[in-house]
mmCIF file of C-alpha atoms in Angstrom:
data_model
loop_
_atom_site.group_PDB
_atom_site.id
_atom_site.type_symbol
_atom_site.label_atom_id
_atom_site.label_comp_id
_atom_site.label_asym_id
_atom_site.label_seq_id
_atom_site.Cartn_x
_atom_site.Cartn_y
_atom_site.Cartn_z
ATOM 1 C CA MET W 6 -50.526 1.401 24.449
ATOM 2 C CA ALA W 7 -48.208 4.216 25.150
ATOM 3 C CA ASN W 8 -44.806 4.246 22.754
ATOM 4 C CA ASN W 9 -42.880 6.277 25.484
ATOM 5 C CA LYS W 10 -41.420 5.503 28.491
ATOM 6 C CA TYR W 11 -40.752 8.275 30.821
ATOM 7 C CA ASN W 12 -39.382 7.231 34.561
ATOM 8 C CA ILE W 13 -41.062 9.214 37.342
ATOM 9 C CA LEU W 14 -40.099 9.077 41.138
ATOM 10 C CA TRP W 15 -43.375 8.951 43.386
ATOM 11 C CA ILE W 16 -42.827 9.427 46.930
ATOM 12 C CA ASP W 17 -46.342 8.454 48.771
ATOM 13 C CA ASP W 18 -46.797 6.592 51.802
ATOM 14 C CA GLU W 19 -49.734 5.162 50.440
ATOM 15 C CA TRP W 20 -49.065 4.170 47.313
ATOM 16 C CA ASP W 21 -50.048 0.706 47.566
ATOM 17 C CA LYS W 22 -53.292 1.942 47.713
ATOM 18 C CA MET W 23 -53.228 3.218 43.947
ATOM 19 C CA THR W 24 -52.320 0.575 41.880
ATOM 20 C CA THR W 25 -54.853 1.189 39.553
ATOM 21 C CA PHE W 26 -53.588 4.793 38.814
ATOM 22 C CA GLN W 27 -50.225 2.802 39.002
ATOM 23 C CA ARG W 28 -51.167 0.679 36.269
ATOM 24 C CA GLU W 29 -53.423 2.865 33.914
ATOM 25 C CA CYS W 30 -49.801 5.803 34.054
ATOM 26 C CA GLU W 31 -47.748 3.048 32.527
ATOM 27 C CA GLU W 32 -50.102 0.952 30.231
ATOM 28 C CA LEU W 33 -51.971 4.333 28.795
ATOM 29 C CA TYR W 34 -49.302 7.113 28.956
ATOM 30 C CA GLY W 35 -46.385 5.552 29.500
ATOM 31 C CA LEU W 36 -45.619 6.940 32.738
ATOM 32 C CA TYR W 37 -43.508 4.467 34.870
ATOM 33 C CA LEU W 38 -43.996 5.421 38.623
ATOM 34 C CA GLU W 39 -41.559 3.954 40.949
ATOM 35 C CA PRO W 40 -42.943 4.134 44.199
ATOM 36 C CA TYR W 41 -40.955 5.169 47.818
ATOM 37 C CA ARG W 42 -42.508 5.378 50.984
ATOM 38 C CA THR W 43 -40.623 7.948 52.693
ATOM 39 C CA ARG W 44 -39.066 11.433 51.728
ATOM 40 C CA LYS W 45 -35.285 10.180 52.738
ATOM 41 C CA ALA W 46 -35.552 6.875 50.658
ATOM 42 C CA GLY W 47 -37.427 8.344 47.286
ATOM 43 C CA MET W 48 -34.472 11.529 47.666
ATOM 44 C CA GLU W 49 -31.521 8.763 48.011
ATOM 45 C CA ALA W 50 -32.664 7.359 44.990
ATOM 46 C CA LEU W 51 -32.927 10.456 42.840
ATOM 47 C CA GLU W 52 -29.536 11.433 43.591
ATOM 48 C CA ARG W 53 -28.213 8.291 43.190
ATOM 49 C CA ASN W 54 -28.731 8.446 39.193
ATOM 50 C CA ILE W 55 -30.479 11.647 38.829
ATOM 51 C CA ASP W 56 -30.139 11.511 34.846
ATOM 52 C CA HIS W 57 -32.737 8.362 35.031
ATOM 53 C CA TRP W 58 -35.593 10.193 36.071
ATOM 54 C CA ASP W 59 -38.225 12.554 33.940
ATOM 55 C CA ALA W 60 -40.175 13.735 36.751
ATOM 56 C CA VAL W 61 -40.940 13.388 40.629
ATOM 57 C CA LEU W 62 -44.315 13.130 42.192
ATOM 58 C CA LEU W 63 -44.970 13.951 45.331
ATOM 59 C CA ASP W 64 -47.378 13.336 47.912
ATOM 60 C CA ALA W 65 -48.163 16.309 50.028
ATOM 61 C CA LYS W 66 -48.371 14.493 53.650
ATOM 62 C CA MET W 67 -45.630 11.883 53.710
ATOM 63 C CA PHE W 68 -43.214 10.139 56.147
ATOM 64 C CA ASP W 69 -39.670 12.165 56.506
ATOM 65 C CA GLU W 70 -37.172 9.425 57.157
ATOM 66 C CA ASN W 71 -39.349 6.035 58.290
ATOM 67 C CA ASP W 72 -42.554 4.915 58.169
ATOM 68 C CA ASN W 73 -43.067 4.342 62.120
ATOM 69 C CA GLU W 74 -43.647 8.796 61.910
ATOM 70 C CA THR W 75 -46.861 10.397 61.487
ATOM 71 C CA ALA W 76 -47.188 11.853 57.642
ATOM 72 C CA SER W 77 -46.949 15.575 57.231
ATOM 73 C CA LEU W 78 -46.283 18.191 55.281
ATOM 74 C CA THR W 79 -42.505 18.199 57.001
ATOM 75 C CA GLY W 80 -41.055 15.598 54.514
ATOM 76 C CA LEU W 81 -42.624 17.956 51.441
ATOM 77 C CA GLY W 82 -40.797 21.026 52.572
ATOM 78 C CA LYS W 83 -37.285 19.032 52.340
ATOM 79 C CA ALA W 84 -37.952 17.201 49.276
ATOM 80 C CA LYS W 85 -39.051 20.640 47.457
ATOM 81 C CA GLN W 86 -36.438 22.338 48.710
ATOM 82 C CA ARG W 87 -33.698 19.938 47.994
ATOM 83 C CA LEU W 88 -34.977 19.699 43.957
ATOM 84 C CA ASP W 89 -34.866 23.192 44.127
ATOM 85 C CA GLU W 90 -31.269 22.873 44.719
ATOM 86 C CA LEU W 91 -30.604 20.440 42.817
ATOM 87 C CA SER W 92 -31.932 22.033 39.881
ATOM 88 C CA ILE W 93 -28.801 23.707 39.295
ATOM 89 C CA ARG W 94 -27.525 20.822 38.406
ATOM 90 C CA ARG W 95 -30.621 19.185 36.327
ATOM 91 C CA ALA W 96 -33.648 20.613 36.537
ATOM 92 C CA ILE W 97 -36.531 17.567 37.093
ATOM 93 C CA PRO W 98 -40.135 18.834 36.881
ATOM 94 C CA TYR W 99 -41.874 17.991 39.974
ATOM 95 C CA PHE W 100 -46.019 17.870 40.710
ATOM 96 C CA ILE W 101 -47.655 17.421 44.425
ATOM 97 C CA SER W 102 -50.839 15.289 44.617
ATOM 98 C CA THR W 103 -52.641 15.636 48.093
ATOM 99 C CA GLY W 104 -55.916 13.461 49.219
ATOM 100 C CA GLN W 105 -56.040 15.274 52.446
ATOM 101 C CA PRO W 106 -59.407 17.614 52.453
ATOM 102 C CA ASP W 107 -57.948 19.854 54.960
ATOM 103 C CA LEU W 108 -55.062 21.334 52.530
ATOM 104 C CA ILE W 109 -57.753 21.602 49.539
ATOM 105 C CA SER W 110 -58.777 25.125 50.967
ATOM 106 C CA ASP W 111 -55.626 25.698 53.057
ATOM 107 C CA LYS W 112 -54.358 29.199 51.482
ATOM 108 C CA ASN W 113 -50.874 28.932 53.113
ATOM 109 C CA PHE W 114 -50.046 25.578 51.499
ATOM 110 C CA LYS W 115 -50.848 26.735 48.308
ATOM 111 C CA ASP W 116 -48.263 30.209 48.944
ATOM 112 C CA LEU W 117 -45.593 27.915 50.289
ATOM 113 C CA PHE W 118 -45.867 24.645 47.643
ATOM 114 C CA GLY W 119 -47.631 26.149 44.743
ATOM 115 C CA ASP W 120 -50.016 24.090 42.307
ATOM 116 C CA TYR W 121 -51.432 20.503 43.596
ATOM 117 C CA TYR W 122 -53.748 18.235 42.267
ATOM 118 C CA ILE W 123 -56.477 15.990 44.207
ATOM 119 C CA LYS W 124 -55.738 12.542 43.994
ATOM 120 C CA GLY W 125 -59.024 10.915 41.991
ATOM 121 C CA ASN W 126 -60.364 14.394 41.028
ATOM 122 C CA ASP W 127 -57.224 15.728 39.163
ATOM 123 C CA ASP W 128 -55.499 12.356 37.886
ATOM 124 C CA VAL W 129 -56.219 13.042 34.553
ATOM 125 C CA LYS W 130 -55.138 16.863 34.722
ATOM 126 C CA LEU W 131 -51.902 15.262 36.659
ATOM 127 C CA VAL W 132 -51.153 13.351 33.895
ATOM 128 C CA ASP W 133 -51.491 15.852 31.259
ATOM 129 C CA ASP W 134 -49.045 18.057 32.767
ATOM 130 C CA MET W 135 -46.565 15.574 33.510
ATOM 131 C CA LEU W 136 -46.586 14.740 29.892
ATOM 132 C CA LYS W 137 -45.994 18.205 28.910
ATOM 133 C CA ALA W 138 -43.924 19.276 31.332
ATOM 134 C CA ILE W 139 -41.945 15.985 30.810
ATOM 135 C CA GLU W 140 -41.837 16.282 26.736
ATOM 136 C CA ASN W 141 -40.913 20.236 26.922
ATOM 137 C CA SER W 142 -37.914 19.687 29.336
ATOM 138 C CA ASP W 143 -34.590 20.400 27.920
ATOM 139 C CA SER W 144 -33.635 16.697 28.248
ATOM 140 C CA GLN W 145 -36.220 15.102 26.715
ATOM 141 C CA GLN W 146 -35.899 17.634 23.827
ATOM 142 C CA VAL W 147 -32.506 16.739 22.881
ATOM 143 C CA LYS W 148 -33.692 12.852 23.065
ATOM 144 C CA THR W 149 -36.013 13.458 21.015
ATOM 145 C CA ILE W 150 -33.969 15.679 18.484
ATOM 146 C CA TYR W 151 -31.280 12.842 18.580
ATOM 147 C CA LYS W 152 -34.026 10.222 18.865
ATOM 148 C CA ASP W 153 -32.310 7.673 16.156
ATOM 149 C CA VAL W 154 -28.927 8.173 18.084
ATOM 150 C CA PHE W 155 -30.551 7.104 21.593
ATOM 151 C CA GLU W 156 -32.569 4.092 19.819
ATOM 152 C CA GLY W 157 -28.897 3.113 18.545
ATOM 153 C CA MET W 158 -27.286 3.189 21.768
ATOM 154 C CA ASP W 159 -30.125 1.007 22.939
ATOM 155 C CA LYS W 160 -29.863 -1.346 19.992
ATOM 156 C CA MET W 161 -25.944 -2.039 20.927
ATOM 157 C CA GLY W 162 -27.041 -2.305 24.788
ATOM 158 C CA VAL W 163 -24.617 0.902 25.503
ATOM 159 C CA ARG W 164 -27.052 3.065 26.798
ATOM 160 C CA SER W 165 -26.721 3.420 30.124
ATOM 161 C CA TYR W 166 -23.208 3.983 29.842
ATOM 162 C CA VAL W 167 -23.370 6.311 26.760
ATOM 163 C CA GLU W 168 -26.151 8.476 27.536
ATOM 164 C CA PRO W 169 -25.055 11.032 30.313
ATOM 165 C CA ILE W 170 -21.804 11.558 28.056
ATOM 166 C CA LEU W 171 -23.768 12.612 25.657
ATOM 167 C CA MET W 172 -26.052 14.332 27.371
ATOM 168 C CA ASP W 173 -23.548 16.393 28.961
ATOM 169 C CA ILE W 174 -21.957 18.047 25.679
ATOM 170 C CA LEU W 175 -25.614 18.049 23.841
ATOM 171 C CA LEU W 176 -27.583 20.059 26.019
ATOM 172 C CA PRO W 177 -25.031 22.984 26.469
ATOM 173 C CA LEU W 178 -24.859 22.696 22.482
ATOM 174 C CA HIS W 179 -28.773 23.404 22.575
ATOM 175 C CA TYR W 180 -29.221 25.393 25.721
ATOM 176 C CA PRO W 181 -26.114 27.348 26.359
ATOM 177 C CA ALA W 182 -27.577 30.124 28.515
ATOM 178 C CA LYS W 183 -28.586 27.844 30.241
ATOM 179 C CA GLU W 184 -24.872 26.092 31.148
ATOM 180 C CA PRO W 185 -22.877 28.976 31.463
ATOM 181 C CA ASN W 186 -19.941 26.949 33.447
ATOM 182 C CA PHE W 187 -19.448 24.392 30.327
ATOM 183 C CA LYS W 188 -15.907 24.328 29.665
ATOM 184 C CA PRO W 189 -14.890 22.155 26.524
ATOM 185 C CA ALA W 190 -11.731 20.820 27.657
ATOM 186 C CA TYR W 191 -13.196 18.903 30.027
ATOM 187 C CA HIS W 192 -14.838 16.901 27.664
ATOM 188 C CA TYR W 193 -13.092 15.752 25.042
ATOM 189 C CA ASN W 194 -11.861 12.930 27.232
ATOM 190 C CA GLN W 195 -15.441 11.724 27.590
ATOM 191 C CA LEU W 196 -15.263 11.140 24.053
ATOM 192 C CA ARG W 197 -12.574 8.924 23.933
ATOM 193 C CA GLN W 198 -14.416 6.910 26.798
ATOM 194 C CA LEU W 199 -17.419 6.820 24.869
ATOM 195 C CA LEU W 200 -15.358 5.120 22.100
ATOM 196 C CA GLU W 201 -14.667 2.320 24.478
ATOM 197 C CA TYR W 202 -17.914 1.256 24.979
ATOM 198 C CA LEU W 203 -18.707 1.310 20.957
ATOM 199 C CA PHE W 204 -15.513 -0.948 21.051
ATOM 200 C CA ARG W 205 -17.038 -3.076 23.856
ATOM 201 C CA ALA W 206 -19.998 -3.448 21.982
ATOM 202 C CA CYS W 207 -17.750 -4.628 18.810
ATOM 203 C CA ASN W 208 -15.482 -7.309 21.129
ATOM 204 C CA LYS W 209 -19.251 -8.893 22.486
ATOM 205 C CA VAL W 210 -19.695 -9.700 18.942
ATOM 206 C CA GLY W 211 -15.862 -10.445 17.825
ATOM 207 C CA LEU W 212 -15.489 -7.675 15.418
ATOM 208 C CA VAL W 213 -12.936 -6.494 17.527
ATOM 209 C CA PRO W 214 -10.679 -9.424 18.782
ATOM 210 C CA ASP W 215 -9.960 -10.016 22.302
ATOM 211 C CA GLN W 216 -6.365 -9.286 21.481
ATOM 212 C CA CYS W 217 -7.579 -5.608 21.302
ATOM 213 C CA MET W 218 -8.119 -5.516 24.912
ATOM 214 C CA THR W 219 -5.325 -5.179 27.858
ATOM 215 C CA ASP W 220 -6.459 -7.225 31.189
ATOM 216 C CA GLY W 221 -10.081 -6.450 30.601
ATOM 217 C CA ARG W 222 -9.140 -2.771 29.145
ATOM 218 C CA VAL W 223 -10.089 -1.400 25.794
ATOM 219 C CA ASN W 224 -6.900 -0.370 23.977
ATOM 220 C CA LEU W 225 -8.551 2.349 22.191
ATOM 221 C CA ASN W 226 -5.952 2.632 19.015
ATOM 222 C CA GLN W 227 -5.290 -1.420 18.394
ATOM 223 C CA CYS W 228 -9.077 -1.276 17.887
ATOM 224 C CA SER W 229 -9.345 1.792 15.860
ATOM 225 C CA LEU W 230 -6.657 0.447 13.480
ATOM 226 C CA TYR W 231 -8.386 -3.205 13.626
ATOM 227 C CA LEU W 232 -11.663 -1.850 12.500
ATOM 228 C CA ALA W 233 -9.611 0.040 9.850
ATOM 229 C CA GLY W 234 -7.961 -3.077 8.194
ATOM 230 C CA LYS W 235 -4.719 -1.693 9.277
ATOM 231 C CA ASP W 236 -2.076 -3.720 11.226
ATOM 232 C CA ALA W 237 -2.774 -3.468 14.991
ATOM 233 C CA GLU W 238 0.959 -4.176 16.012
ATOM 234 C CA LYS W 239 1.039 -4.026 19.624
ATOM 235 C CA SER W 240 -1.818 -6.344 19.543
ATOM 236 C CA GLY W 241 -0.745 -8.719 16.791
ATOM 237 C CA VAL W 242 -3.703 -9.094 14.551
ATOM 238 C CA ARG W 243 -5.496 -7.489 11.794
ATOM 239 C CA TYR W 244 -9.103 -7.657 10.029
ATOM 240 C CA GLY W 245 -9.437 -9.158 6.776
ATOM 241 C CA GLU W 246 -6.892 -9.217 3.778
ATOM 242 C CA LYS W 247 -5.226 -6.078 2.681
ATOM 243 C CA GLY W 248 -7.033 -3.320 1.816
ATOM 244 C CA GLU W 249 -10.211 -5.072 3.861
ATOM 245 C CA ARG W 250 -12.176 -3.017 6.759
ATOM 246 C CA ILE W 251 -15.062 -2.825 8.924
ATOM 247 C CA VAL W 252 -15.561 0.728 9.093
ATOM 248 C CA PRO W 253 -15.772 3.034 6.395
ATOM 249 C CA GLU W 254 -13.249 5.543 5.694
ATOM 250 C CA TYR W 255 -14.896 8.345 7.219
ATOM 251 C CA VAL W 256 -16.040 6.667 10.130
ATOM 252 C CA GLU W 257 -12.208 6.179 11.001
ATOM 253 C CA SER W 258 -11.657 9.901 10.443
ATOM 254 C CA ILE W 259 -13.642 10.667 13.129
ATOM 255 C CA ILE W 260 -12.318 7.767 15.399
ATOM 256 C CA ARG W 261 -8.662 9.422 14.736
ATOM 257 C CA SER W 262 -9.740 12.823 15.572
ATOM 258 C CA ILE W 263 -11.206 11.998 18.972
ATOM 259 C CA LEU W 264 -8.196 10.093 20.026
ATOM 260 C CA GLU W 265 -5.815 12.800 19.025
ATOM 261 C CA PHE W 266 -7.843 15.485 20.922
ATOM 262 C CA GLY W 267 -8.593 13.631 23.864
ATOM 263 C CA ASN W 268 -5.153 11.711 24.424
ATOM 264 C CA ILE W 269 -4.812 12.115 28.407
ATOM 265 C CA HIS W 270 -6.246 9.477 30.585
ATOM 266 C CA SER W 271 -7.786 7.323 27.890
ATOM 267 C CA HIS W 272 -9.701 5.217 30.546
ATOM 268 C CA THR W 273 -11.210 7.865 32.828
ATOM 269 C CA VAL W 274 -12.542 11.415 32.938
ATOM 270 C CA GLU W 275 -11.607 11.715 36.519
ATOM 271 C CA LEU W 276 -8.748 14.107 35.572
ATOM 272 C CA GLU W 277 -5.688 15.727 37.952
ATOM 273 C CA GLU W 278 -5.462 19.242 38.049
ATOM 274 C CA ASP W 279 -2.009 19.291 36.329
ATOM 275 C CA ASP W 280 -3.776 17.264 33.036
ATOM 276 C CA LEU W 281 -6.543 19.845 33.238
ATOM 277 C CA GLN W 282 -4.134 22.624 33.134
ATOM 278 C CA LYS W 283 -2.549 20.788 29.820
ATOM 279 C CA ILE W 284 -5.721 20.580 28.033
ATOM 280 C CA GLU W 285 -7.062 24.195 28.455
ATOM 281 C CA GLY W 286 -3.527 25.120 27.499
ATOM 282 C CA ILE W 287 -4.603 23.574 24.082
ATOM 283 C CA PHE W 288 -8.239 24.889 23.817
ATOM 284 C CA ARG W 289 -7.467 28.537 25.151
ATOM 285 C CA THR W 290 -10.038 30.187 22.753
ATOM 286 C CA ALA W 291 -14.093 30.226 22.977
ATOM 287 C CA GLN W 292 -13.847 28.593 19.839
ATOM 288 C CA SER W 293 -13.100 25.472 21.452
ATOM 289 C CA ARG W 294 -16.686 24.863 21.966
ATOM 290 C CA PHE W 295 -16.958 24.394 18.482
ATOM 291 C CA ILE W 296 -14.678 21.388 18.107
ATOM 292 C CA ILE W 297 -16.044 19.572 21.070
ATOM 293 C CA PHE W 298 -19.721 19.754 19.808
ATOM 294 C CA GLY W 299 -18.530 19.255 16.026
ATOM 295 C CA LEU W 300 -16.764 16.089 17.263
ATOM 296 C CA THR W 301 -19.809 15.219 19.269
ATOM 297 C CA LEU W 302 -22.135 15.399 16.374
ATOM 298 C CA GLN W 303 -19.947 13.242 14.328
ATOM 299 C CA LEU W 304 -19.778 10.520 17.028
ATOM 300 C CA CYS W 305 -23.577 10.867 16.857
ATOM 301 C CA GLU W 306 -23.153 9.822 13.212
ATOM 302 C CA THR W 307 -20.893 7.082 14.254
ATOM 303 C CA ILE W 308 -22.944 5.552 16.673
ATOM 304 C CA ILE W 309 -25.817 5.669 14.110
ATOM 305 C CA TRP W 310 -23.220 3.642 11.884
ATOM 306 C CA PHE W 311 -22.036 1.113 14.763
ATOM 307 C CA SER W 312 -25.647 0.417 15.575
ATOM 308 C CA GLU W 313 -26.998 -0.231 11.989
ATOM 309 C CA TYR W 314 -23.594 -2.755 11.378
ATOM 310 C CA ILE W 315 -23.344 -4.311 14.465
ATOM 311 C CA PRO W 316 -26.879 -6.087 14.278
ATOM 312 C CA LYS W 317 -25.967 -7.458 10.569
ATOM 313 C CA HIS W 318 -22.873 -9.083 11.348
ATOM 314 C CA ASP W 319 -23.433 -10.446 14.841
ATOM 315 C CA ASP W 320 -21.985 -13.935 14.300
ATOM 316 C CA LYS W 321 -19.041 -13.984 16.488
ATOM 317 C CA GLU W 322 -17.508 -17.057 15.061
ATOM 318 C CA VAL W 323 -18.066 -15.674 11.463
ATOM 319 C CA ASN W 324 -16.450 -12.206 12.738
ATOM 320 C CA LEU W 325 -13.483 -13.925 14.165
ATOM 321 C CA LEU W 326 -12.571 -15.927 11.483
ATOM 322 C CA LEU W 327 -11.653 -12.617 9.703
ATOM 323 C CA CYS W 328 -9.102 -11.861 12.236
ATOM 324 C CA TYR W 329 -5.397 -12.595 10.949
ATOM 325 C CA GLU W 330 -2.590 -12.674 13.214
ATOM 326 C CA LEU W 331 0.857 -10.896 12.683
ATOM 327 C CA GLN W 332 3.837 -12.346 12.527
ATOM 328 C CA ARG W 333 5.807 -11.661 15.971
ATOM 329 C CA GLU W 334 9.314 -10.491 15.766
ATOM 330 C CA GLU W 335 10.665 -13.847 16.575
ATOM 331 C CA SER W 336 8.680 -16.009 14.325
ATOM 332 C CA LYS W 337 9.408 -13.492 11.678
ATOM 333 C CA LYS W 338 13.024 -13.924 12.000
ATOM 334 C CA SER W 339 12.656 -17.654 11.804
ATOM 335 C CA GLU W 340 11.096 -17.347 8.759
ATOM 336 C CA GLU W 341 12.970 -15.125 6.882
ATOM 337 C CA ASP W 342 15.753 -17.238 7.835
ATOM 338 C CA GLY W 343 13.901 -20.219 6.531
ATOM 339 C CA ALA W 344 12.979 -17.970 3.386
ATOM 340 C CA THR W 345 16.639 -16.651 2.743
ATOM 341 C CA LYS W 346 17.465 -20.314 1.054
ATOM 342 C CA TYR W 347 14.639 -20.087 -1.456
ATOM 343 C CA LEU W 348 15.541 -16.587 -2.538
ATOM 344 C CA ASN W 349 17.488 -15.926 -6.375
ATOM 345 C CA ARG W 350 17.292 -19.784 -6.676
ATOM 346 C CA GLU W 351 15.755 -21.154 -10.217
ATOM 347 C CA PHE W 352 12.644 -22.894 -9.926
ATOM 348 C CA VAL W 353 10.581 -24.960 -12.760
ATOM 349 C CA PRO W 354 7.012 -24.348 -10.641
ATOM 350 C CA VAL W 355 4.955 -27.373 -9.437
ATOM 351 C CA LYS W 356 1.089 -27.689 -9.692
ATOM 352 C CA ASP W 357 0.023 -29.771 -6.772
ATOM 353 C CA GLU W 358 -3.115 -32.004 -6.548
ATOM 354 C CA ASP W 359 -5.559 -28.667 -5.378
ATOM 355 C CA ASP W 360 -4.316 -26.932 -8.208
ATOM 356 C CA ILE W 361 -1.363 -25.092 -6.016
ATOM 357 C CA TRP W 362 1.235 -23.548 -7.892
ATOM 358 C CA HIS W 363 4.681 -23.978 -5.996
ATOM 359 C CA CYS W 364 8.077 -23.985 -5.597
ATOM 360 C CA GLU W 365 8.775 -26.445 -2.955
ATOM 361 C CA GLU W 366 7.515 -24.152 0.355
ATOM 362 C CA CYS W 367 6.838 -21.260 -1.627
ATOM 363 C CA TYR W 368 3.360 -20.348 -3.015
ATOM 364 C CA VAL W 369 3.410 -18.787 -6.464
ATOM 365 C CA LYS W 370 0.849 -16.976 -7.721
ATOM 366 C CA ILE W 371 0.179 -18.243 -11.560
ATOM 367 C CA SER W 372 -2.831 -19.816 -13.364
ATOM 368 C CA SER W 373 -0.199 -21.941 -15.685
ATOM 369 C CA TRP W 374 2.967 -22.304 -16.569
ATOM 370 C CA GLU W 375 4.247 -23.853 -20.214
ATOM 371 C CA SER W 376 8.176 -23.788 -20.395
ATOM 372 C CA GLY W 377 11.390 -22.114 -18.914
ATOM 373 C CA LYS W 378 12.404 -21.527 -15.046
ATOM 374 C CA MET W 379 11.617 -18.502 -12.589
ATOM 375 C CA VAL W 380 14.165 -16.773 -10.587
ATOM 376 C CA LEU W 381 12.498 -16.187 -6.881
ATOM 377 C CA THR W 382 13.108 -12.356 -6.171
ATOM 378 C CA GLU W 383 11.195 -11.839 -3.487
ATOM 379 C CA ILE W 384 9.876 -13.917 -0.654
ATOM 380 C CA SER W 385 7.318 -13.059 2.369
ATOM 381 C CA HIS W 386 4.745 -14.487 4.833
ATOM 382 C CA ASN W 387 1.987 -16.008 3.127
ATOM 383 C CA ILE W 388 -1.238 -14.812 4.468
ATOM 384 C CA ASP W 389 -3.563 -16.590 1.571
ATOM 385 C CA LYS W 390 -5.850 -18.527 4.259
ATOM 386 C CA ARG W 391 -6.549 -20.939 1.009
ATOM 387 C CA THR W 392 -2.484 -21.996 0.374
ATOM 388 C CA ASN W 393 -0.455 -20.806 3.526
ATOM 389 C CA ALA W 394 -1.443 -23.823 5.572
ATOM 390 C CA LYS W 395 0.582 -25.687 3.516
ATOM 391 C CA TYR W 396 3.192 -22.993 1.726
ATOM 392 C CA PRO W 397 4.383 -20.880 4.541
ATOM 393 C CA PHE W 398 6.110 -17.941 2.088
ATOM 394 C CA PHE W 399 4.686 -16.468 -0.997
ATOM 395 C CA ALA W 400 7.110 -15.637 -3.629
ATOM 396 C CA ARG W 401 7.615 -13.001 -6.470
ATOM 397 C CA PHE W 402 9.534 -14.099 -9.175
ATOM 398 C CA LYS W 403 10.971 -12.935 -12.835
ATOM 399 C CA LYS W 404 11.069 -15.681 -15.558
ATOM 400 C CA ILE W 405 14.008 -16.590 -17.482
ATOM 401 C CA TYR W 406 14.460 -18.559 -20.637
ATOM 402 C CA LYS W 407 17.146 -21.242 -21.059
#
């Protein structure tokens, strides 16, 4: 069984007569042939998702637009021409096979279409050449270099969304001569979009609560604050007790940098001309490409971190237990008014049946009290989960002796 999986677009009007070949390609070599009977249907599928395909296999004589036609070289000619045109956008290796004896000795055919393979006779060579071409292609090379990153995307279920964004930047990083029109300034916002998919993966398992979403849209800033254990004030939540966090500080720093560099239209990469000019105004120098490449490589590290953390912390109910609601302004005012009656008053603290020390509604953090009184010098909202149900306030105090 092959370890790899390559997607091959296959145009052949008689593909259903070669199911053994199709099965062997899949099971032995990891070449998944997706068949189409006509040139039109196959090429439309290619252009709908050009990044999905690793290679194209073409029958020499094929139907062009529908299967009521006579199979001919017309469809092959059109398919080859379009593949050559698309190579500016993405060069996909393609191969031609034929079972037509009249073409084997036709010199004109080879002059027009190049090398070809004879069905049945050249199957082993065809498969070998396809594997070599795919594995040596620019895209496959990048996917090999960043194998752990792409595997991490698979773990989180975000690869189909994130892969095109990363490839748009990693290909120019590794093959700059083939991407002469690469404009770094246009891609900072794509990194923000990539963060959005990571935060959605966190939301699925409760590492980011629904409060950090607005009408189904991710609030990037609020999510980043929550993951860092800071008050997400607009969302009204914080992760854990003060000082607790989900992401380590270096991941927080990477996230903040991406949010700051791509601060226009955080939910779309379809920027208006005015926005593009603003971004280009910030990054006029040629060195700006090093900034986008540097952030992208750091984001790759972040993807790996999330891909390792999420599967180990995927219990949504448990995760959401650590989501604390912040006090809204109106409730804050109400509680502040209620707290004032305790401020600067003298108390003898009392221990209740649960061994919790308190002064009426105020929890005081002591382990014992022998004598004397305390003056409550500062009152705040009690965030201690063990005690706040009974005592809504937390009091700091000064001990006095009388």
